[in-house]
Amino acid sequence: MTDYGSPARSSPPNPIWVVAAVIAVLLVLGFVLTSCVGGGGHSWALWKGKEERFACPRPASFVGDQPGFNQQEQGIRHLRRLAFQNDFFAQLELGRRYEAVKTTDKNIEDPIEAAVWYAMALSNGEGYAPINRGVRQGMWGGIRPLSRYDDCRAWERHEAYRNLDRLLSHMSSTEQEKVRNRVIYVLSTQGADGFRTLARLYDELYGPFGEPADNEQAQEAMGRLDASHRPYRAVGTLFTRNDVDAYLYNYLAMQTGDVGAYVLLKDFERSAPDRAGYGAFVEAKANRWVPPYEFYPPEAYMAGAVPHSDESKPRGDAYEFALSRVHELPFKHVSDALLYLGVITRPANRAEDLAQGEIDTLKGMIGEPQGGRFTPLDAVRAIQYAAVSGSARSQLVLAVMYAEGVGVPADYARAFNWFSEADKQGSPEAKFAMSTYFALGVEGVADQNKAEAVVYRMDSALSGFKPTVSRIQAVLEQVTRASRHGARLEGPGSYDYGRHSDYGGRPEYERRGGPPPAYRRPAGDGRPDEVRP
């Protein structure tokens, strides 16, 4: 007889099925968690658009609202200081700010600057060097053997590649060149480390931004990670791969005196059979190399934005010593630069004659915070800014500063460059200085060529520069020797000045001799007659 009042009895659950269900739940949870931190292949690709789930946490000073312009300006300057010191997250944040991801940053939107700092972040080893070298391998090899911090950095680089390619794709070749030149300048201010990074950017054995070739984001950018994913073509053409430039920057790194750079240079030479043969050519090119900018371009893309500032710091005792010698430069040359820039309306005899408003005007031009005193670096920047803006007088003065190591470290390649620029504008003093370079020869910068030296000196005299009697006699002696040897001297009026600049296709000659003095001190007032008003 059936008992309808008693409850039905059920059989106990099978333990095997319970264990299987628990394992399945754990696997699903593990997959979701690892996906949320960007682990394993393209697992984060399922969650694209939800960047807040994957991005590395920013330091408190990097984030937060900027309610007013002053706070925004302070934040940008703080980020630039850190970014010039190669802080990975500051570079990423600057890219986002200049891209105007937030509405509050629309007034500082600047695609070129955004691309520069995304490129700097991608080339930064802090972004791709493994933190956890231990293996964190899951079932079926689906989880990356890295830490969560490595995973979130991988996501940041994935986004930076995508953003940079989008920005570059909408730029003209001129704008892309600006991006490249600014990256080269910033890296060149970092000494041996920066030059080594530049070498990797041009080395085809590395990823597009100097990371290991098997780096996941590099593989993705080159279209090798997923057959359905197109390569980032704009990113791939920003730095065109070639062995000569890779060798050049490795050589410049070695020239800083860094021992590790020497080892890497030898490894570079051994890495391919043809590379060692470039040695003599690259050495000559390195001696003529100058950074693409005197200092970081201070303009702002939009009116009312924070002007760009150069936050590179003096690198070593040579820079500090050169800056300490600014007092040797007659202030008249600083005053001439300020007059050319429109900062002052009447000549000034010393820095104390400048009004605070005039000092603030200059600081605003070069992207420095206003309200401070006139510093030796401000004096150097004034001459540099006037020189790059087209002042022949400031170009001449800056050339002498580089030749003598006053305000800036001695650099004969830069001195020759600025003498050349002043020469193109007809400066007779610059023509005489160029004749000195060619008369004595500067190894690797200006090869000795007596005929060109004579033409420069004669043209300098015809342009109004009156050298001393002894110098005229020296010119006549050179003309006599040149005529005796059958040298053909062209007239100054028909001479092609673009021909004898390193940047205008000047023919190669045998290099010999040492660096000449930039000027000879006359017996008069003790000032260089090449820069005497």
Coordinates of C-alpha atoms in Angstrom, one line a residue:
M1 CA 0.0 0.0 0.0
T2 CA 1.3 3.3 -1.0
D3 CA 2.0 5.9 1.7
Y4 CA 1.0 9.3 0.2
G5 CA 1.7 11.2 3.3
S6 CA 5.5 10.5 3.5
P7 CA 8.0 12.5 1.4
A8 CA 9.7 11.0 -1.6
R9 CA 13.2 9.7 -1.1
S10 CA 15.9 10.8 -3.6
S11 CA 19.2 9.1 -4.3
P12 CA 22.4 10.9 -3.1
P13 CA 24.3 12.9 -5.8
N14 CA 27.1 11.2 -7.6
P15 CA 30.4 12.5 -6.2
I16 CA 32.0 12.4 -9.6
W17 CA 29.5 14.8 -11.1
V18 CA 29.9 17.2 -8.2
V19 CA 33.6 17.3 -8.6
A20 CA 33.2 17.8 -12.4
A21 CA 30.8 20.7 -11.8
V22 CA 33.2 22.4 -9.3
I23 CA 36.1 22.1 -11.7
A24 CA 34.0 23.6 -14.6
V25 CA 33.0 26.6 -12.5
L26 CA 36.6 27.2 -11.4
L27 CA 37.8 27.0 -15.0
V28 CA 35.2 29.6 -16.1
L29 CA 36.1 31.9 -13.3
G30 CA 39.8 31.5 -14.1
F31 CA 39.2 32.4 -17.7
V32 CA 37.2 35.5 -16.9
L33 CA 39.7 36.7 -14.3
T34 CA 42.7 36.2 -16.6
S35 CA 40.8 37.9 -19.4
C36 CA 40.1 40.9 -17.3
V37 CA 43.8 41.5 -16.7
G38 CA 44.8 40.9 -20.2
G39 CA 46.4 37.5 -19.8
G40 CA 47.0 35.0 -22.5
G41 CA 47.2 35.6 -26.2
H42 CA 44.2 37.7 -27.3
S43 CA 42.0 36.8 -24.3
W44 CA 41.6 40.6 -23.7
A45 CA 40.4 41.0 -27.3
L46 CA 37.0 39.8 -26.1
W47 CA 36.7 42.8 -23.9
K48 CA 37.9 45.6 -26.2
G49 CA 36.3 48.9 -25.4
K50 CA 36.4 48.3 -21.6
E51 CA 39.8 49.8 -21.0
E52 CA 39.2 50.5 -17.4
R53 CA 39.2 46.8 -16.7
F54 CA 42.8 46.3 -18.0
A55 CA 44.7 49.5 -17.7
C56 CA 47.4 49.7 -15.1
P57 CA 46.5 51.9 -12.1
R58 CA 48.0 55.4 -12.5
P59 CA 49.8 57.2 -9.7
A60 CA 47.5 59.8 -8.0
S61 CA 49.4 62.7 -9.5
F62 CA 48.7 61.4 -13.0
V63 CA 45.0 61.3 -12.8
G64 CA 42.2 63.4 -11.4
D65 CA 40.2 66.3 -12.9
Q66 CA 41.9 69.5 -13.8
P67 CA 39.2 72.1 -12.9
G68 CA 41.1 75.2 -14.0
F69 CA 43.8 76.2 -16.5
N70 CA 46.4 76.8 -13.8
Q71 CA 45.9 73.3 -12.4
Q72 CA 45.9 71.9 -15.9
E73 CA 49.2 73.7 -16.8
Q74 CA 50.8 72.4 -13.6
G75 CA 49.7 68.9 -14.3
I76 CA 51.1 69.0 -17.9
R77 CA 54.4 70.4 -16.8
H78 CA 54.7 67.8 -14.1
L79 CA 54.0 65.0 -16.6
R80 CA 56.5 66.5 -19.1
R81 CA 59.2 66.5 -16.4
L82 CA 58.6 62.8 -15.7
A83 CA 58.2 61.9 -19.4
F84 CA 61.6 63.4 -20.3
Q85 CA 63.0 61.3 -17.5
N86 CA 61.6 58.2 -19.3
D87 CA 58.6 57.5 -17.0
F88 CA 56.5 55.0 -19.0
F89 CA 53.1 56.0 -17.4
A90 CA 53.8 59.7 -17.7
Q91 CA 54.4 59.2 -21.4
L92 CA 51.2 57.3 -21.8
E93 CA 49.3 59.9 -19.9
L94 CA 50.7 62.7 -22.0
G95 CA 49.6 60.8 -25.1
R96 CA 46.1 60.6 -23.7
R97 CA 46.0 64.3 -22.6
Y98 CA 47.3 65.6 -26.0
E99 CA 44.9 63.3 -27.8
A100 CA 42.1 64.9 -25.7
V101 CA 40.5 61.7 -24.6
K102 CA 38.8 63.7 -21.9
T103 CA 36.7 66.7 -22.8
T104 CA 38.5 68.9 -20.3
D105 CA 41.7 68.5 -22.4
K106 CA 40.2 69.8 -25.7
N107 CA 42.2 73.1 -25.3
I108 CA 45.5 71.3 -25.3
E109 CA 44.6 68.8 -28.1
D110 CA 47.7 68.3 -30.3
P111 CA 47.9 65.2 -32.5
I112 CA 51.7 65.6 -33.1
E113 CA 52.5 65.7 -29.4
A114 CA 50.1 62.8 -28.7
A115 CA 51.9 60.7 -31.3
V116 CA 55.3 61.7 -29.9
W117 CA 54.5 60.5 -26.4
Y118 CA 52.8 57.3 -27.5
A119 CA 55.9 56.6 -29.6
M120 CA 58.1 57.3 -26.6
A121 CA 56.0 55.0 -24.4
L122 CA 56.2 52.2 -26.9
S123 CA 60.0 52.5 -27.2
N124 CA 60.4 52.6 -23.4
G125 CA 61.7 49.3 -21.9
E126 CA 59.6 49.9 -18.8
G127 CA 56.6 48.9 -20.9
Y128 CA 57.8 45.5 -22.1
A129 CA 60.6 44.3 -19.9
P130 CA 59.2 41.3 -17.9
I131 CA 58.7 41.9 -14.2
N132 CA 57.9 38.3 -13.2
R133 CA 60.3 35.9 -14.9
G134 CA 58.7 32.8 -13.2
V135 CA 56.4 30.6 -15.2
R136 CA 52.7 31.0 -14.5
Q137 CA 51.4 28.3 -16.9
G138 CA 47.8 27.1 -16.8
M139 CA 46.0 24.2 -18.3
W140 CA 46.5 23.7 -22.0
G141 CA 49.0 26.6 -22.0
G142 CA 46.3 29.2 -22.1
I143 CA 47.6 31.6 -19.5
R144 CA 50.7 33.8 -20.1
P145 CA 53.7 33.1 -17.9
L146 CA 53.7 36.7 -16.6
S147 CA 52.4 38.7 -13.7
R148 CA 49.2 40.8 -13.7
Y149 CA 51.4 43.9 -13.9
D150 CA 53.0 42.5 -17.1
D151 CA 49.5 41.8 -18.4
C152 CA 48.2 45.3 -17.8
R153 CA 51.3 46.8 -19.4
A154 CA 50.8 44.6 -22.4
W155 CA 47.2 46.0 -22.7
E156 CA 48.6 49.6 -22.4
R157 CA 51.0 49.0 -25.2
H158 CA 48.3 47.3 -27.3
E159 CA 46.2 50.5 -26.9
A160 CA 49.2 52.8 -27.5
Y161 CA 50.0 51.0 -30.8
R162 CA 46.4 51.3 -32.0
N163 CA 46.1 55.0 -31.0
L164 CA 49.5 55.9 -32.6
D165 CA 48.6 54.2 -35.8
R166 CA 45.3 56.1 -36.0
L167 CA 47.0 59.4 -35.4
L168 CA 49.8 58.8 -37.9
S169 CA 47.4 57.6 -40.5
H170 CA 45.7 61.1 -40.5
M171 CA 49.0 63.0 -40.8
S172 CA 50.9 64.4 -43.8
S173 CA 54.5 63.3 -44.4
T174 CA 55.7 66.7 -42.9
E175 CA 53.7 66.1 -39.7
Q176 CA 55.1 62.5 -39.4
E177 CA 58.6 63.9 -39.8
K178 CA 57.9 66.3 -36.9
V179 CA 56.9 63.3 -34.8
R180 CA 60.1 61.4 -35.7
N181 CA 62.4 64.4 -35.2
R182 CA 60.9 65.1 -31.7
V183 CA 61.3 61.5 -30.7
I184 CA 64.9 61.6 -31.9
Y185 CA 65.6 64.8 -29.9
V186 CA 64.1 63.5 -26.7
L187 CA 65.9 60.2 -26.9
S188 CA 69.2 62.1 -27.7
T189 CA 68.9 64.0 -24.4
Q190 CA 69.0 60.7 -22.5
G191 CA 72.6 59.9 -23.3
A192 CA 73.8 56.4 -24.0
D193 CA 70.4 54.8 -23.1
G194 CA 68.6 57.1 -25.6
F195 CA 71.0 56.4 -28.4
R196 CA 70.8 52.7 -27.9
T197 CA 67.0 52.9 -28.1
L198 CA 67.3 54.9 -31.3
A199 CA 69.6 52.2 -32.7
R200 CA 67.0 49.5 -32.0
L201 CA 64.3 51.7 -33.7
Y202 CA 66.2 51.4 -36.9
D203 CA 67.4 47.8 -36.4
E204 CA 65.3 45.3 -38.4
L205 CA 66.2 42.6 -35.8
Y206 CA 63.8 44.2 -33.3
G207 CA 60.2 45.1 -33.2
P208 CA 58.9 48.5 -34.6
F209 CA 59.7 50.3 -31.4
G210 CA 62.8 48.5 -30.3
E211 CA 61.2 45.7 -28.3
P212 CA 62.1 42.1 -28.8
A213 CA 60.9 40.9 -32.2
D214 CA 58.8 38.2 -30.6
N215 CA 57.0 40.7 -28.3
E216 CA 53.2 40.1 -28.6
Q217 CA 52.4 43.8 -29.3
A218 CA 55.1 44.0 -31.9
Q219 CA 53.8 40.9 -33.6
E220 CA 50.3 42.3 -33.6
A221 CA 51.6 45.6 -35.0
M222 CA 53.3 43.8 -37.8
G223 CA 50.2 41.7 -38.5
R224 CA 51.9 38.4 -37.6
L225 CA 50.0 37.5 -34.5
D226 CA 46.6 37.0 -36.1
A227 CA 46.1 36.3 -39.8
S228 CA 42.9 38.3 -39.8
H229 CA 44.5 41.4 -38.2
R230 CA 46.0 43.9 -40.6
P231 CA 49.4 45.4 -39.8
Y232 CA 49.7 48.9 -38.5
R233 CA 51.3 50.4 -41.6
A234 CA 51.7 54.0 -40.4
V235 CA 53.5 52.8 -37.3
G236 CA 55.8 50.6 -39.3
T237 CA 57.0 53.5 -41.5
L238 CA 57.7 56.1 -38.8
F239 CA 61.2 54.8 -38.5
T240 CA 62.4 53.1 -41.7
R241 CA 64.7 50.2 -40.9
N242 CA 68.3 50.5 -42.2
D243 CA 71.6 49.3 -40.9
V244 CA 73.4 52.6 -41.4
D245 CA 71.2 54.6 -39.0
A246 CA 71.2 51.6 -36.5
Y247 CA 75.0 51.6 -36.6
L248 CA 75.1 55.4 -36.3
Y249 CA 73.2 55.5 -33.1
N250 CA 75.1 52.6 -31.6
Y251 CA 78.2 54.5 -32.4
L252 CA 76.9 57.7 -30.8
A253 CA 76.0 55.7 -27.7
M254 CA 79.6 54.4 -27.6
Q255 CA 80.9 58.0 -28.0
T256 CA 79.3 58.9 -24.7
G257 CA 81.9 56.7 -23.0
D258 CA 79.4 54.0 -22.0
V259 CA 81.1 50.6 -21.7
G260 CA 77.9 48.7 -22.3
A261 CA 77.4 50.7 -25.6
Y262 CA 80.8 49.5 -26.8
V263 CA 79.9 45.9 -26.2
L264 CA 76.5 46.3 -27.9
L265 CA 78.2 48.0 -30.9
K266 CA 80.5 45.0 -31.3
D267 CA 77.5 42.7 -31.1
F268 CA 75.8 44.8 -33.7
E269 CA 78.8 44.5 -36.1
R270 CA 78.8 40.7 -35.6
S271 CA 75.1 40.2 -36.0
A272 CA 75.2 40.6 -39.9
P273 CA 78.0 40.0 -42.3
D274 CA 77.8 43.5 -44.0
R275 CA 77.5 45.6 -40.9
A276 CA 81.2 45.8 -40.0
G277 CA 82.0 47.3 -43.4
Y278 CA 80.0 50.5 -42.6
G279 CA 82.5 51.5 -39.8
A280 CA 84.5 54.2 -41.5
F281 CA 81.4 55.7 -43.2
V282 CA 79.4 55.8 -40.0
E283 CA 82.2 57.3 -38.1
A284 CA 82.4 60.2 -40.4
K285 CA 78.6 60.6 -40.4
A286 CA 78.5 60.5 -36.6
N287 CA 81.0 63.3 -36.3
R288 CA 78.7 65.5 -38.4
W289 CA 75.5 64.5 -36.6
V290 CA 73.5 67.2 -34.8
P291 CA 70.1 66.7 -33.1
P292 CA 67.1 67.9 -35.2
Y293 CA 66.3 70.6 -32.6
E294 CA 68.3 73.0 -30.5
F295 CA 65.7 72.5 -27.8
Y296 CA 62.2 71.1 -27.8
P297 CA 59.9 73.2 -30.1
P298 CA 58.0 75.5 -27.7
E299 CA 54.9 76.2 -29.8
A300 CA 51.4 75.1 -28.8
Y301 CA 49.0 73.5 -31.3
M302 CA 46.0 75.5 -30.2
A303 CA 45.6 79.0 -28.9
G304 CA 45.2 79.1 -25.1
A305 CA 46.9 75.8 -24.7
V306 CA 49.9 75.0 -22.4
P307 CA 53.1 75.7 -24.5
H308 CA 55.4 72.8 -25.0
S309 CA 58.4 72.9 -22.6
D310 CA 61.8 71.3 -22.8
E311 CA 62.3 69.3 -19.6
S312 CA 65.6 67.8 -20.5
K313 CA 68.2 68.4 -17.9
P314 CA 71.9 69.2 -18.2
R315 CA 73.6 65.9 -18.6
G316 CA 76.8 65.8 -16.6
D317 CA 79.6 68.1 -15.6
A318 CA 80.3 69.3 -19.1
Y319 CA 76.8 70.9 -19.4
E320 CA 77.0 72.4 -15.9
F321 CA 80.4 73.8 -16.6
A322 CA 79.4 75.3 -19.9
L323 CA 76.3 76.9 -18.4
S324 CA 78.5 78.4 -15.6
R325 CA 80.5 80.3 -18.3
V326 CA 77.5 82.3 -19.6
H327 CA 78.8 85.3 -17.8
E328 CA 81.7 85.4 -20.3
L329 CA 79.3 86.1 -23.1
P330 CA 78.7 89.9 -23.5
F331 CA 75.1 90.6 -22.6
K332 CA 74.8 92.7 -25.7
H333 CA 74.3 89.4 -27.7
V334 CA 71.5 88.3 -25.4
S335 CA 70.0 91.8 -25.7
D336 CA 70.2 91.5 -29.6
A337 CA 68.4 88.2 -29.4
L338 CA 65.6 89.6 -27.2
L339 CA 65.2 92.6 -29.5
Y340 CA 64.9 90.2 -32.5
L341 CA 62.2 88.1 -30.7
G342 CA 60.3 91.3 -29.7
V343 CA 60.7 90.6 -26.0
I344 CA 62.2 94.0 -25.4
T345 CA 61.9 97.3 -27.3
R346 CA 65.2 98.9 -26.4
P347 CA 68.7 97.5 -25.8
A348 CA 69.6 96.2 -22.4
N349 CA 73.1 96.3 -20.9
R350 CA 72.6 93.6 -18.3
A351 CA 70.0 91.1 -17.0
E352 CA 69.0 93.4 -14.1
D353 CA 67.7 95.9 -16.7
L354 CA 65.0 93.5 -17.8
A355 CA 61.5 94.1 -16.4
Q356 CA 59.6 91.2 -14.9
G357 CA 57.0 91.4 -17.6
E358 CA 59.8 91.0 -20.2
I359 CA 61.3 88.0 -18.4
D360 CA 57.8 86.4 -18.3
T361 CA 57.3 87.0 -22.0
L362 CA 60.5 85.2 -22.8
K363 CA 59.7 82.3 -20.4
G364 CA 56.2 82.0 -22.0
M365 CA 57.9 81.8 -25.4
I366 CA 60.2 78.9 -24.4
G367 CA 57.5 77.1 -22.4
E368 CA 58.9 77.9 -18.9
P369 CA 56.8 78.8 -15.9
Q370 CA 56.5 82.5 -15.4
G371 CA 57.4 84.6 -12.3
G372 CA 61.0 83.5 -11.9
R373 CA 64.2 85.5 -12.3
F374 CA 66.3 85.6 -15.5
T375 CA 68.7 82.6 -15.4
P376 CA 71.8 81.7 -17.3
L377 CA 69.7 79.0 -19.1
D378 CA 67.2 81.7 -20.2
A379 CA 70.1 83.6 -21.8
V380 CA 71.1 80.5 -23.7
R381 CA 67.5 79.8 -24.7
A382 CA 67.0 83.4 -25.9
I383 CA 70.0 83.1 -28.3
Q384 CA 69.0 79.6 -29.4
Y385 CA 65.4 80.7 -30.0
A386 CA 66.5 83.8 -32.0
A387 CA 68.9 81.6 -34.0
V388 CA 66.2 79.0 -35.0
S389 CA 63.8 81.9 -35.8
G390 CA 66.2 83.3 -38.4
S391 CA 68.5 85.8 -36.7
A392 CA 71.8 85.7 -38.5
R393 CA 73.5 87.6 -35.6
S394 CA 72.3 85.0 -33.1
Q395 CA 73.2 82.1 -35.4
L396 CA 76.8 83.5 -35.5
V397 CA 76.9 84.0 -31.7
L398 CA 75.5 80.5 -31.1
A399 CA 78.1 79.0 -33.4
V400 CA 80.9 80.7 -31.4
M401 CA 79.3 79.5 -28.2
Y402 CA 79.4 75.9 -29.4
A403 CA 83.0 76.3 -30.6
E404 CA 84.2 77.8 -27.3
G405 CA 81.9 75.8 -24.9
V406 CA 80.3 78.9 -23.5
G407 CA 76.7 78.2 -22.3
V408 CA 76.6 75.0 -24.2
P409 CA 79.2 72.1 -24.3
A410 CA 81.8 72.4 -27.1
D411 CA 80.5 70.8 -30.2
Y412 CA 82.3 71.5 -33.5
A413 CA 79.6 69.9 -35.6
R414 CA 77.0 72.2 -34.2
A415 CA 79.3 75.1 -34.5
F416 CA 79.9 74.4 -38.1
N417 CA 76.1 74.0 -38.6
W418 CA 75.3 77.4 -37.2
F419 CA 78.2 79.1 -39.0
S420 CA 76.8 77.6 -42.2
E421 CA 73.3 79.0 -41.4
A422 CA 74.7 82.4 -40.8
D423 CA 76.8 82.2 -43.9
K424 CA 73.6 81.5 -46.0
Q425 CA 72.2 84.8 -44.8
G426 CA 75.4 86.6 -45.9
S427 CA 77.1 87.1 -42.6
P428 CA 80.7 88.2 -43.4
E429 CA 82.0 87.0 -40.0
A430 CA 80.5 83.6 -40.6
K431 CA 82.2 83.4 -44.0
F432 CA 85.5 84.1 -42.3
A433 CA 84.9 81.5 -39.6
M434 CA 84.0 79.0 -42.4
S435 CA 87.3 79.8 -44.1
T436 CA 89.1 78.9 -40.8
Y437 CA 87.4 75.6 -40.7
F438 CA 88.4 74.8 -44.3
A439 CA 91.9 76.2 -43.9
L440 CA 92.8 74.0 -40.9
G441 CA 90.3 71.2 -41.2
V442 CA 88.2 69.8 -38.4
E443 CA 88.3 66.0 -38.4
G444 CA 85.0 64.5 -39.5
V445 CA 83.3 67.9 -39.7
A446 CA 85.0 70.0 -42.3
D447 CA 87.7 68.5 -44.4
Q448 CA 90.8 70.6 -45.1
N449 CA 90.5 72.5 -48.4
K450 CA 92.7 75.5 -49.0
A451 CA 91.0 76.6 -52.2
E452 CA 87.6 76.9 -50.5
A453 CA 89.2 78.6 -47.5
V454 CA 90.7 81.3 -49.7
V455 CA 87.4 81.9 -51.5
Y456 CA 85.6 82.2 -48.2
R457 CA 88.1 84.7 -46.9
M458 CA 88.0 86.8 -50.0
D459 CA 84.2 86.8 -50.0
S460 CA 84.2 87.7 -46.3
A461 CA 86.4 90.7 -47.0
L462 CA 84.2 91.8 -50.0
S463 CA 81.1 91.4 -47.8
G464 CA 82.5 94.0 -45.4
F465 CA 84.5 92.1 -42.8
K466 CA 87.9 93.6 -42.5
P467 CA 90.4 91.2 -41.1
T468 CA 93.8 92.3 -39.6
V469 CA 96.8 92.9 -41.8
S470 CA 98.3 89.6 -40.8
R471 CA 95.2 87.8 -41.9
I472 CA 95.3 89.6 -45.3
Q473 CA 98.9 88.6 -45.7
A474 CA 98.0 84.9 -44.9
V475 CA 95.2 85.1 -47.6
L476 CA 97.7 86.4 -50.2
E477 CA 100.2 83.7 -49.3
Q478 CA 97.5 81.0 -49.8
V479 CA 96.5 82.5 -53.1
T480 CA 100.1 82.5 -54.2
R481 CA 100.6 78.9 -53.2
A482 CA 97.3 77.9 -54.8
S483 CA 98.3 79.6 -58.1
R484 CA 101.7 77.9 -58.0
H485 CA 100.0 74.5 -57.8
G486 CA 97.6 75.3 -60.5
A487 CA 94.4 75.5 -58.3
R488 CA 91.4 77.0 -60.0
L489 CA 89.9 79.8 -57.8
E490 CA 86.4 80.9 -58.7
G491 CA 85.3 84.4 -58.2
P492 CA 83.3 85.1 -55.1
G493 CA 80.4 86.6 -57.1
S494 CA 79.8 83.3 -59.0
Y495 CA 80.5 80.9 -56.2
D496 CA 77.8 78.4 -55.3
Y497 CA 77.6 78.6 -51.5
G498 CA 75.3 75.6 -51.2
R499 CA 78.1 73.5 -52.5
H500 CA 80.5 73.8 -49.6
S501 CA 78.1 73.0 -46.8
D502 CA 77.9 69.5 -45.4
Y503 CA 74.2 69.8 -45.9
G504 CA 74.4 70.9 -49.6
G505 CA 76.3 68.1 -51.2
R506 CA 79.9 69.2 -50.5
P507 CA 82.4 66.8 -52.0
E508 CA 84.4 64.5 -49.8
Y509 CA 88.1 65.1 -49.2
E510 CA 90.7 63.5 -47.0
R511 CA 90.2 64.5 -43.3
R512 CA 93.2 65.7 -41.4
G513 CA 94.1 68.4 -38.9
G514 CA 92.6 69.3 -35.6
P515 CA 89.7 71.6 -34.6
P516 CA 90.5 75.3 -35.3
P517 CA 89.7 78.0 -32.8
A518 CA 86.4 79.6 -33.5
Y519 CA 87.9 83.0 -33.4
R520 CA 91.2 84.7 -32.6
R521 CA 91.2 87.2 -29.8
P522 CA 92.4 90.6 -31.1
A523 CA 94.7 92.9 -29.1
G524 CA 91.8 95.4 -28.8
D525 CA 88.9 95.0 -26.5
G526 CA 89.4 91.3 -26.0
R527 CA 86.1 90.4 -27.7
P528 CA 85.9 88.1 -30.7
D529 CA 85.9 90.3 -33.8
E530 CA 83.6 87.7 -35.6
V531 CA 80.8 88.6 -33.2
R532 CA 81.8 92.2 -32.6
P533 CA 78.9 94.6 -33.6

